[in-house]
Coordinates of C-alpha atoms in Angstrom, one line a residue:
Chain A
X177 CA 29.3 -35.7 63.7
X178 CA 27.7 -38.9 62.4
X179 CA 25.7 -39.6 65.6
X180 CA 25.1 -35.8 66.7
X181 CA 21.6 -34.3 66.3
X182 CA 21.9 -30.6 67.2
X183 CA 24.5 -28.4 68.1
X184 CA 24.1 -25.3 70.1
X185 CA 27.1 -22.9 70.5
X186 CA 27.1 -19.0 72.1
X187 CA 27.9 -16.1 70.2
X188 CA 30.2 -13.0 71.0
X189 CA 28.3 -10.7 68.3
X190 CA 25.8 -11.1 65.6
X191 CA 26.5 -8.9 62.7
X192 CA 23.8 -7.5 60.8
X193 CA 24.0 -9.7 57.7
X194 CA 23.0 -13.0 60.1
X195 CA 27.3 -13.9 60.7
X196 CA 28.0 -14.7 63.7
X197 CA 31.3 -13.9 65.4
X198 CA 32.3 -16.2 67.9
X199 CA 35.2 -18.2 69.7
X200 CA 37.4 -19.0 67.5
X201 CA 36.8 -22.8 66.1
X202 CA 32.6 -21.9 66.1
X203 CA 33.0 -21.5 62.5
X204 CA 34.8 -25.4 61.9
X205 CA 32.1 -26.9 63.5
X206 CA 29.1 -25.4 62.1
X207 CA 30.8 -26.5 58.6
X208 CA 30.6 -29.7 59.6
X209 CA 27.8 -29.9 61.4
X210 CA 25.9 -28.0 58.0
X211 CA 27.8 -30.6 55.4
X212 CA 25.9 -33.2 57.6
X213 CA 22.7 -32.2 57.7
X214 CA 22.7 -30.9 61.5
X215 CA 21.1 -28.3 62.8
X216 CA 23.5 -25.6 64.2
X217 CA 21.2 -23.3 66.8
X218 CA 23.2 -19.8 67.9
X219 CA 22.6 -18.9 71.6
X220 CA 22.6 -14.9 71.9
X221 CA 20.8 -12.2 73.7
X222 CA 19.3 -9.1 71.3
X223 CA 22.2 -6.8 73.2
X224 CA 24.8 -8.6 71.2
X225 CA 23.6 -7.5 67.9
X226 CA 25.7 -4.9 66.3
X227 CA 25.2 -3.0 63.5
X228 CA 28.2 -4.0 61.7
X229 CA 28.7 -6.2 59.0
X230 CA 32.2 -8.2 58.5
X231 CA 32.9 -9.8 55.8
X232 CA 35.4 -12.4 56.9
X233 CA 37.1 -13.4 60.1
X234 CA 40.8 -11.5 59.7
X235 CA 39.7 -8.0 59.9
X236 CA 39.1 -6.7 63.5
X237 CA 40.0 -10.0 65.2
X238 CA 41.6 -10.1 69.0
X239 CA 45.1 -11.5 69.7
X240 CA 45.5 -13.6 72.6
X241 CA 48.6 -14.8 74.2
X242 CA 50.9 -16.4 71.8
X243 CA 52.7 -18.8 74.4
X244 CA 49.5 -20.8 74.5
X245 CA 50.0 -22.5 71.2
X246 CA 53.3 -23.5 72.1
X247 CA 51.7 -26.9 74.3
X248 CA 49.8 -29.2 72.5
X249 CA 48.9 -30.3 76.3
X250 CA 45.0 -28.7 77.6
X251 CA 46.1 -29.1 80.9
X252 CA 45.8 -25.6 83.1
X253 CA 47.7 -26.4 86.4
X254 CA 46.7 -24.3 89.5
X255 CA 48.6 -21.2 88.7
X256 CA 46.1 -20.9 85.5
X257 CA 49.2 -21.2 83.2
X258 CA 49.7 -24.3 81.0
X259 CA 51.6 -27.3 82.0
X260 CA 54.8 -27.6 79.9
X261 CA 57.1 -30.2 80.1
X262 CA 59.6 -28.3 79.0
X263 CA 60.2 -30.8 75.7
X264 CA 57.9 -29.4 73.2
X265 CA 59.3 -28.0 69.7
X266 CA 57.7 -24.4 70.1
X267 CA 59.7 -23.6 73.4
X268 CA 62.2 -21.4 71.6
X269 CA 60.1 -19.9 69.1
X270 CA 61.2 -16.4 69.7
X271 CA 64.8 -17.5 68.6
X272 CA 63.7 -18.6 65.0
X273 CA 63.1 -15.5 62.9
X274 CA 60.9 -16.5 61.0
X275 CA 58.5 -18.1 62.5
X276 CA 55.0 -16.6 64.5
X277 CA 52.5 -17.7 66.8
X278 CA 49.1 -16.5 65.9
X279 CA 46.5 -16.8 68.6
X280 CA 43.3 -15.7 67.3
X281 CA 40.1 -15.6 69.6
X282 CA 37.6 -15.1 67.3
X283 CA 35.9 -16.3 63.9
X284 CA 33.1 -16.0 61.8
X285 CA 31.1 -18.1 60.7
X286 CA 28.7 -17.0 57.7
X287 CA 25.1 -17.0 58.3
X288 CA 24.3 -20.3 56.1
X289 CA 25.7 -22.4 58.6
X290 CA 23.2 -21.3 61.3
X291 CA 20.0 -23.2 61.1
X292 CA 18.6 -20.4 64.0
X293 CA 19.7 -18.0 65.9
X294 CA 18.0 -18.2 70.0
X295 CA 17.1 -15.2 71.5
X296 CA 14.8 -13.7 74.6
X297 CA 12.9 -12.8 71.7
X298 CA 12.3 -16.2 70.2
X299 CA 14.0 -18.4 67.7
X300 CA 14.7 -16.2 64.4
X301 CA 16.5 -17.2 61.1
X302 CA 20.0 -15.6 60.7
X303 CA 18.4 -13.4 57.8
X304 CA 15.9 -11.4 60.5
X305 CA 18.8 -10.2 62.6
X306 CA 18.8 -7.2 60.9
X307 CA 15.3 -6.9 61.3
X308 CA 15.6 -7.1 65.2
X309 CA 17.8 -4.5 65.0
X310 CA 15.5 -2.1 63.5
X311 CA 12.5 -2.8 65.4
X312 CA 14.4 -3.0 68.8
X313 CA 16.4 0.5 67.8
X314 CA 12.9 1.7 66.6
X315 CA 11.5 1.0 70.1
X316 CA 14.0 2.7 71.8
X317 CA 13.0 5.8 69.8
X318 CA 9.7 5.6 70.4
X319 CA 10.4 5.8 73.8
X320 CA 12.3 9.0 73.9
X321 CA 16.1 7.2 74.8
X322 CA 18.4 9.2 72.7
X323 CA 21.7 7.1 74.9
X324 CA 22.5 5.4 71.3
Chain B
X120 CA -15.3 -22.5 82.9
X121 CA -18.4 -24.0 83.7
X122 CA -19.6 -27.1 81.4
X123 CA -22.1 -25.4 79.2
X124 CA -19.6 -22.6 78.3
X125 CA -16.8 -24.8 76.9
X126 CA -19.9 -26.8 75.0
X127 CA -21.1 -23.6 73.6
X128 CA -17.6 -22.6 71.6
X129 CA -16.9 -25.9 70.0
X130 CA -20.7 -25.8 68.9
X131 CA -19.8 -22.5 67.4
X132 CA -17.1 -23.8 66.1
X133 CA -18.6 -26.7 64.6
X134 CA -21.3 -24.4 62.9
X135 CA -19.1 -22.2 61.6
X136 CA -16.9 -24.8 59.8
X137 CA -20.1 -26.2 57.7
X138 CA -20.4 -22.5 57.1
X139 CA -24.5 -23.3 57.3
X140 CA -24.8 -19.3 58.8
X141 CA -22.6 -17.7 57.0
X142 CA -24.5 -15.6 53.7
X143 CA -21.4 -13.7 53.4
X144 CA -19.3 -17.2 51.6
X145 CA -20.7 -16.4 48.4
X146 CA -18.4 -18.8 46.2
X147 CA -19.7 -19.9 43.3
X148 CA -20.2 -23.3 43.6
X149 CA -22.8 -25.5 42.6
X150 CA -25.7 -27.0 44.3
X151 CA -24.6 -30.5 44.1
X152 CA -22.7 -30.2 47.3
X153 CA -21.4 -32.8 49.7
X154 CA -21.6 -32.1 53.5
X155 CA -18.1 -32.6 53.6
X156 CA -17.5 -29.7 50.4
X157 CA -19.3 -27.2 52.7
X158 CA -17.0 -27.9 55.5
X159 CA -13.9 -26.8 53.4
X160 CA -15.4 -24.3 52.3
X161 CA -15.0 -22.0 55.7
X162 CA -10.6 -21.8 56.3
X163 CA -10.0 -23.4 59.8
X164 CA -9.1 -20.2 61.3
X165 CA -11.8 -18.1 59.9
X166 CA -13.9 -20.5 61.9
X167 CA -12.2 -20.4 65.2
X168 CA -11.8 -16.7 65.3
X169 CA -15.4 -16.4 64.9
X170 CA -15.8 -18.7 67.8
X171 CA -13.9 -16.7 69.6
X172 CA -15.9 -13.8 68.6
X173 CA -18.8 -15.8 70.3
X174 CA -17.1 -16.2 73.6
X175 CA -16.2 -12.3 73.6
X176 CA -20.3 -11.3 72.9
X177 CA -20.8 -13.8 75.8
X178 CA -18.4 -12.5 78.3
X179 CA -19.3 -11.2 81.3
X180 CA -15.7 -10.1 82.6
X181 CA -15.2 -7.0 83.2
X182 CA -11.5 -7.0 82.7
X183 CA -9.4 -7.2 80.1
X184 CA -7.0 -10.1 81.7
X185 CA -10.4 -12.1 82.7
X186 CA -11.1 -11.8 79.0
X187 CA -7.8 -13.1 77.8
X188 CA -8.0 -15.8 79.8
X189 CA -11.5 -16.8 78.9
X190 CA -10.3 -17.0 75.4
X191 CA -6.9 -19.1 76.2
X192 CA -9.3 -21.7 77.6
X193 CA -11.3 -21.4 74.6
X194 CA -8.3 -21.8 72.4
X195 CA -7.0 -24.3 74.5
X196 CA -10.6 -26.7 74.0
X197 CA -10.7 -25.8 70.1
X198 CA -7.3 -27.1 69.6
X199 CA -8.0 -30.2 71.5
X200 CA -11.2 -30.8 69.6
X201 CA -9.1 -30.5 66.5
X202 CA -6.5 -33.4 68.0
X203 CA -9.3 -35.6 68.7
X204 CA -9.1 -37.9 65.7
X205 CA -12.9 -38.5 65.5
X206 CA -13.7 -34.9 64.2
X207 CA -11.3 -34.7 61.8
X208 CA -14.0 -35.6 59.1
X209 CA -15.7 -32.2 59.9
X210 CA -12.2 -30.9 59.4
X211 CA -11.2 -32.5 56.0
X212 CA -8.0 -33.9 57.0
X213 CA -6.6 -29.9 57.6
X214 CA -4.0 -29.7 60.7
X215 CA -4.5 -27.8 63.6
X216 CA -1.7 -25.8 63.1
X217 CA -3.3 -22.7 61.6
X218 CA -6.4 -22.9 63.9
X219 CA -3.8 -22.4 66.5
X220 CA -1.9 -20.0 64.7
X221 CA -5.2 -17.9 64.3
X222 CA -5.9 -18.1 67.8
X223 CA -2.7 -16.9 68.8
X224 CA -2.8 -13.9 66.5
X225 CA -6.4 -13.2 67.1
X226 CA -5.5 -13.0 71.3
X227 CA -2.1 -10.4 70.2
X228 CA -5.1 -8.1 68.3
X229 CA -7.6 -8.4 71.5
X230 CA -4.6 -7.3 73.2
X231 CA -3.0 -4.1 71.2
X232 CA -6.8 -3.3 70.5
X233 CA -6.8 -2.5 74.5
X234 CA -3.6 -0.8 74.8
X235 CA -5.2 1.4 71.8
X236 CA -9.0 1.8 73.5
X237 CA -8.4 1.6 77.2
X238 CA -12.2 1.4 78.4
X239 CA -13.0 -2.5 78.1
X240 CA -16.6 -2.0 76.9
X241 CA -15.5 0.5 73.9
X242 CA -12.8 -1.8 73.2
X243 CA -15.2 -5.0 73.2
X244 CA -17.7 -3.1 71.0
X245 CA -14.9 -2.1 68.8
X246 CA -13.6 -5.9 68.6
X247 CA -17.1 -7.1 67.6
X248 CA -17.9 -4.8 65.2
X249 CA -14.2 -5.2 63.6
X250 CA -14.7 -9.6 64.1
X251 CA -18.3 -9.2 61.5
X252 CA -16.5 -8.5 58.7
X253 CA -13.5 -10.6 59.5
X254 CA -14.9 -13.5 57.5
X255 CA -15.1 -10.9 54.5
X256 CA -11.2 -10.3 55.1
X257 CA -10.4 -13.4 54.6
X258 CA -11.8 -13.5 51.6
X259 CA -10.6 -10.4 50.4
X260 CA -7.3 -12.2 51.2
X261 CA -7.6 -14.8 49.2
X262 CA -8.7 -12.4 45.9
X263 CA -5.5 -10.1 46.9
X264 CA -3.4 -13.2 46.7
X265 CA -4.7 -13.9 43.2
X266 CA -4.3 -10.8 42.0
X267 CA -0.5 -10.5 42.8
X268 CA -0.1 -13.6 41.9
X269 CA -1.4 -13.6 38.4
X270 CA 1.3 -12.0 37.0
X271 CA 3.5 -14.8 37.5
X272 CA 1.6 -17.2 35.4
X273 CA 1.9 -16.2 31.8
X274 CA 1.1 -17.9 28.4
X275 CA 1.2 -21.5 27.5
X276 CA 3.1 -22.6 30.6
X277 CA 2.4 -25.5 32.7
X278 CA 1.6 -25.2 35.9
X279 CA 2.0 -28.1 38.8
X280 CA 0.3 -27.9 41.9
X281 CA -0.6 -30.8 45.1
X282 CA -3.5 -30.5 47.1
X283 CA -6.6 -29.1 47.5
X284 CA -6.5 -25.1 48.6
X285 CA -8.9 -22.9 48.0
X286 CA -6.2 -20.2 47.9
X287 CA -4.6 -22.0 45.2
X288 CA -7.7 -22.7 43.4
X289 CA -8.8 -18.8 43.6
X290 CA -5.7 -18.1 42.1
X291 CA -5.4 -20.6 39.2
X292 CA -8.9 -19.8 38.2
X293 CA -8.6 -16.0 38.3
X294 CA -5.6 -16.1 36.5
X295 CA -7.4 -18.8 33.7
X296 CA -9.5 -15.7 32.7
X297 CA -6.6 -14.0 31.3
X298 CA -4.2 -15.9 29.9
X299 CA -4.2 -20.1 28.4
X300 CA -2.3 -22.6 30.7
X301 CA -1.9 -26.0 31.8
X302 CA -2.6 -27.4 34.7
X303 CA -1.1 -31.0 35.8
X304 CA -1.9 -31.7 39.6
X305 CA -1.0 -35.1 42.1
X306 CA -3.7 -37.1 42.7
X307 CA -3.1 -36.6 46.5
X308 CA -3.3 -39.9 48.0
X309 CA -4.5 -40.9 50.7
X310 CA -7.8 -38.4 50.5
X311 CA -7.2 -37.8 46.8
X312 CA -7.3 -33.9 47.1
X313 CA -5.7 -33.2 44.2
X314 CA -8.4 -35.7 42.4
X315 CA -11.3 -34.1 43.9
X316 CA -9.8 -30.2 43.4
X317 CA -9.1 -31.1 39.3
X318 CA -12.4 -32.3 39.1
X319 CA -14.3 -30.3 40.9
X320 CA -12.9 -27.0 40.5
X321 CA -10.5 -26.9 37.7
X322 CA -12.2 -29.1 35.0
X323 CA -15.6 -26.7 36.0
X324 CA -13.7 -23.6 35.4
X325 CA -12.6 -24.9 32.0
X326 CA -8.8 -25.3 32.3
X327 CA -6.9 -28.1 30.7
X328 CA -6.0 -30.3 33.4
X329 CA -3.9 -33.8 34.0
X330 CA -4.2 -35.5 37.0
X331 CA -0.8 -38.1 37.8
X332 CA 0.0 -39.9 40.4
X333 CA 1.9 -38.7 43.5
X334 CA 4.9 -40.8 42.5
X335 CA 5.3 -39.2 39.0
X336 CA 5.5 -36.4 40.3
X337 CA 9.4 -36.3 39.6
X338 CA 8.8 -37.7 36.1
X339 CA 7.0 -34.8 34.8
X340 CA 9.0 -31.6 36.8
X341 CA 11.2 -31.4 33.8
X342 CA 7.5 -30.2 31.6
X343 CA 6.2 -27.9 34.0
X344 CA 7.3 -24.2 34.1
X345 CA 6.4 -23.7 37.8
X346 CA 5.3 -25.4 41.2
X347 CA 2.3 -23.6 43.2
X348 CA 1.3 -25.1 46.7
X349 CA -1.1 -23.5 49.5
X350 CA 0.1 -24.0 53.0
X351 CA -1.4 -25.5 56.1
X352 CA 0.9 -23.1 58.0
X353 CA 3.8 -21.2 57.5
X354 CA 6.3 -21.0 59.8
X355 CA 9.0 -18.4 61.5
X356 CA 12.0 -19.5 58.6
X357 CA 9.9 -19.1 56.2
X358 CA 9.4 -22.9 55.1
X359 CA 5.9 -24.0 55.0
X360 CA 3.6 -27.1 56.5
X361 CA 1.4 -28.9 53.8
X362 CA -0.2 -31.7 52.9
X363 CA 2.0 -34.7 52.8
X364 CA 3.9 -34.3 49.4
X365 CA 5.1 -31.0 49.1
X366 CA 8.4 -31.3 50.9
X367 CA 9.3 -34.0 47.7
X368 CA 7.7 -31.7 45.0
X369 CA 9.9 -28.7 46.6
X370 CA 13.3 -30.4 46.4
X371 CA 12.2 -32.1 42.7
X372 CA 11.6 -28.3 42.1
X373 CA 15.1 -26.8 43.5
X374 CA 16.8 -30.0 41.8
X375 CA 15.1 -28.8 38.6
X376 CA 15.2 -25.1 38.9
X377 CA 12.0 -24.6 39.0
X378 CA 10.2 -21.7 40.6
X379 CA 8.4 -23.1 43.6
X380 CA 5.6 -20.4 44.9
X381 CA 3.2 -20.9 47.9
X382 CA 0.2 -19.5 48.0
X383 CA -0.9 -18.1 51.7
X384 CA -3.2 -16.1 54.0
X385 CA -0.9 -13.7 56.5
X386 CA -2.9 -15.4 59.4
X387 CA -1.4 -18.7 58.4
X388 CA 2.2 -17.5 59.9
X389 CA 2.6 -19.4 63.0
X390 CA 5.7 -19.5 65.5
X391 CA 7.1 -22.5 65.1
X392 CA 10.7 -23.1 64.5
X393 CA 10.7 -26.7 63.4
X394 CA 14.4 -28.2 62.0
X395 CA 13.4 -31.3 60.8
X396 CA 10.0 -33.6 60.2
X397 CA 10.3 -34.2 63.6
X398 CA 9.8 -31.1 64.9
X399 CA 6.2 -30.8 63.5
X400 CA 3.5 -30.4 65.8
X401 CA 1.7 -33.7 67.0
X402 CA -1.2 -34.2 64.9
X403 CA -2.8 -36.4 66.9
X404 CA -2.2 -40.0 68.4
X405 CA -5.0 -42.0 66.1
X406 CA -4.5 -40.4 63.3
X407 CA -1.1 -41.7 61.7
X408 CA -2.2 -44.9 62.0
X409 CA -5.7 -44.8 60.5
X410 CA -5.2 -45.5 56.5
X411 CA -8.1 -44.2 54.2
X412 CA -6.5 -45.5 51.3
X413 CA -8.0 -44.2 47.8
X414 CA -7.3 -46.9 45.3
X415 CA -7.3 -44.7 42.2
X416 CA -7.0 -47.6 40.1
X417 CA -10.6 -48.1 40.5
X418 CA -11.4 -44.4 41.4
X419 CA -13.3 -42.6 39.0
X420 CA -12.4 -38.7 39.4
X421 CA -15.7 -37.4 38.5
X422 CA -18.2 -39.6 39.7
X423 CA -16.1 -41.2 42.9
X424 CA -16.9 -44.7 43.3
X425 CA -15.1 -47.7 43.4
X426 CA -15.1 -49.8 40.4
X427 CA -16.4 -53.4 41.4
X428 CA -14.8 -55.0 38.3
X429 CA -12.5 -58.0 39.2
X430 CA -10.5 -57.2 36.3
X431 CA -9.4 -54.0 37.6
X432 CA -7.7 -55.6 41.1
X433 CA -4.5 -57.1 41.1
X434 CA -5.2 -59.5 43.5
X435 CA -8.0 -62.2 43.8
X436 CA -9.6 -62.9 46.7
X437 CA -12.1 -65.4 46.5
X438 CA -13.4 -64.4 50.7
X439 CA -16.9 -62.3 50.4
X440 CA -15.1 -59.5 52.7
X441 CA -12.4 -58.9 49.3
X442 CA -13.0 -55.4 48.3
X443 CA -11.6 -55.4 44.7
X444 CA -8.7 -53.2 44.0
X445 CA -7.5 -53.1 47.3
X446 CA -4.2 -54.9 49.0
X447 CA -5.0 -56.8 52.4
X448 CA -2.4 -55.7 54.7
X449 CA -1.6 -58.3 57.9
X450 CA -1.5 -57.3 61.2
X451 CA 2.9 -57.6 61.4
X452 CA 3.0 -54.9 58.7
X453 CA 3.1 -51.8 60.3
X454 CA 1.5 -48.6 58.6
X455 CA 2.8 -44.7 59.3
X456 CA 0.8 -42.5 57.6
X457 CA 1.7 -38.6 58.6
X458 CA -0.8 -36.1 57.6
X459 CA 1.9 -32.9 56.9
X460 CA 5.4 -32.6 55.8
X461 CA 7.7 -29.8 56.6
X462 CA 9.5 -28.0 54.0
X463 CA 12.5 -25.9 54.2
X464 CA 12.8 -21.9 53.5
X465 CA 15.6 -23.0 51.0
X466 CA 13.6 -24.6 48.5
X467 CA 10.8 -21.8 48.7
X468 CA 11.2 -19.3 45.6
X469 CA 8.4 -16.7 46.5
X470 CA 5.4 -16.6 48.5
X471 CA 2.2 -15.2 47.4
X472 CA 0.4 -13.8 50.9
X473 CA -2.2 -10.6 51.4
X474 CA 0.5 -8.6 52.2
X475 CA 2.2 -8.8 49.6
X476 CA 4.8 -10.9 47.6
X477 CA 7.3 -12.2 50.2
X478 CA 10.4 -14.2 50.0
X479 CA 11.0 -16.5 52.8
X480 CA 13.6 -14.3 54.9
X481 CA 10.5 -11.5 54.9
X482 CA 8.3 -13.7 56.2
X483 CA 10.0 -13.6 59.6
X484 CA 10.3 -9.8 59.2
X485 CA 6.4 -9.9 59.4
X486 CA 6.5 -12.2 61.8
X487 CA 8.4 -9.9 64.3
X488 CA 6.0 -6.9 63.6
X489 CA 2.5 -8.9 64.0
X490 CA 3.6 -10.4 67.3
X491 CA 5.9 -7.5 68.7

């Protein structure tokens, strides 16, 4: 992080408080990038931003797959699944009761760690998201849509 | 854009910055004025918009989008007449930034004013008649600023402020009629603006005033009771460009809980997004380089001259070139000298603008809605 200058990362959803949710590991390194002194810029359209707040990343979160913790390996071979060799300690992780593999998709990562959000719109601060809401909703009114 | 056109703004321009036409700049200064006190008189994008003004009462389009684009060109040759390092006497040493920030909003009004008035000649005649009293906005800016932020200065505190701003000035002074304070201001190297505004304004309107130097700044935060800066521009985050200075008075501030206010016009707001110092607009090629080193050793505040003592200088140089009180500087020793600093929304407690008393997140909420 030392010899970074700016990081830019995408966005799933922008709550209205300026948090942005995103793919899960977004939120580690806009920590780091913030406890350095980087600037952390949030790429995200204006359609993205939803009117809820969250207040941290457990509630409402997606589960994917848990069989894709189990390799440490990256790999994806052709058939899109990973590449096990068969060796690793999580193979038979169904047969231990208590133990669980938690895949989680998403995080969030609190609006102090964003240095700017992107949009079509221009470059705002994480505190004007809610504002973009209400002028973009209030545009819509104005111009007779009632599909919200 | 023929030759004589593009001559014709930037004399407007020019003539509206020593503000010799203008009746309606009543300040209440007094006669002993410098050339170069005249020119600061007029804000930077006061002046531009009125040049603009002058290439609208000049048009001869006949649509609105041959308008728009006469006035981009215009914009476009004020802002390079600003970068030009040789007229930045005439401008004091300001940045272009809010000159081009003024454009810009000035060109978003032309524009909503036609989407309002669809006949272009109505529209024009409404624009003009509208652009005559813009100058008195302005002002009436500035004496709203003061007057909401007056209630923040209250009895016996001491007050620190950098820089010379008129906004600032307006403030400190209107608030000096009501209640007893302290002023201690930087001396503002390299132009010594802080020297020239204590002098000049503050010690004239009778408030108690200690001039320091820039680097003790730090030394005295722990006396004051607040910070107060004006702003070259202000930007979408809500952090501010200023004279060279602030950013270190703003994190002193913050590190000693101080309030930190800015004092600014609402056609100041610009749309930049800058992250760091190097973000900030280029000011110019010449200009960083060009010293105009104040020795205030040997500066006297009041009267300005140079003291010709040798026992005031450090150094003697025997050579008949030695000015006294100044360090030569060889050639191998290079000199950076920026004009503006950037400083961050974070360490911004409040700013004092004609539309009200903002923090630093509302600032982009305004933002949105002047340039939707």
């Amino acid at each position: 992080m030392k010899e970074v200058t700016k990081v830019f990362m995408g966005a799933a959803a922008l709550m209205t408080d300026g948090s942005i949710l995103s793919r899960v590991g977004t939120a580690n390194v806009a920590l780091m990038a913030q406890s350095n002194n980087v600037p952390v810029l949030f790429c995200c359209e204006t359609y993205k931003i939803s009117s809820r707040v969250q207040l941290e990343s457990i509630t409402s979160n997606e589960l994917g797959n848990p069989d894709a913790l189990i390799s440490t390996n990256c790999a994806i071979d052709r058939s899109g699944s990973k590449e096990t060799n068969g060796n690793d300690v999580l193979n038979e992780w169904r047969s231990v009761e208590s133990l669980r593999l938690l895949n989680l998709l998403y995080d969030l990562t609190p609006s102090e760690f964003a240095s700017g959000i992107i949009t079509e719109l221009g470059i705002l601060p994480p505190t004007s998201v809610a504002v973009l809401l209400r002028e973009l909703n209030q545009k819509e009114n104005d111009l007779g849509s009632s599909n919200i | 854009m023929s030759n004589s056109e593009e001559t014709l703004v930037i004399r407007d321009l020019r003539r509206h910055l020593s503000g010799i036409d203008d009746d309606d700049n009543a300040e209440t200064e007094t006669t002993a004025d410098f050339k170069y006190n005249l020119s600061l008189k007029v804000a930077l994008p006061v002046a531009a918009i009125k040049s603009l003004l002058g290439v609208i009462q000049r048009t001869k389009s006949e649509t609105m989008m041959g308008l728009q684009k006469e006035l981009k060109l215009a914009s476009e040759e004020m802002i390079s007449f600003a970068n030009d390092p040789i007229n930045a006497v005439l401008l004091g040493g300001r940045s272009h930034i809010a000159l081009a920030s003024g454009c810009d909003l000035f060109l978003k009004y032309i524009t909503r004013s036609f989407l309002e008035i669809p006949d272009f000649q109505a529209c024009i005649t409404q624009i003009l008649s509208r652009g005559q009293r813009f100058s008195e906005i302005s002002l009436a800016a500035r004496d709203r600023i003061a007057s909401v932020g007056q209630s923040f200065i209250r009895p016996g505190m001491k007050v620190l402020t950098h820089g010379w701003s008129k906004v600032v000035s307006s403030l400190l002074i209107n608030a000096a009629q009501d209640t007893h304070f302290e002023i201690i201001i930087l001396e503002g190297r390299p132009d010594a603006g802080g020297a020239k505004a204590a002098s000049q304004m503050y010690a004239k309107a009778g408030i108690p005033t200690t001039i320091v130097l820039d680097s003790a700044m730090a030394y005295f935060m722990e006396r004051v009771d607040m910070v107060v800066v004006g702003a070259e521009g202000v930007v979408e985050n809500g952090g501010i460009i200023n004279k060279i200075g602030t950013y270190a008075v703003a994190i002193a501030a913050k590190e000693h809980k101080k309030p930190f206010y800015v004092a600014a016009e609402s056609f100041k707001f610009a749309r930049l997004f800058p992250l760091n110092q190097n973000d900030l607009p280029d000011m110019g090629e010449n200009i960083r380089e060009k010293l105009n080193f104040v020795d205030t050793a040997c500066w006297i505040a009041t009267g300005g001259t140079i003291g010709t003592s040798p026992e005031t200088c450090e150094e003697k140089d025997s050579s008949p070139s030695a000015v006294p009180g100044l360090v030569k500087i060889p050639q191998e020793v290079k000199v950076d000298n920026p004009l503006c600093d950037y400083t961050p929304a974070k360490y911004i407690t409040l700013l004092f603008t004609d539309l009200g008393v903002l923090t630093p997140s509302a600032v982009s909420d305004e933002l949105i809605k002047l340039y939707q």
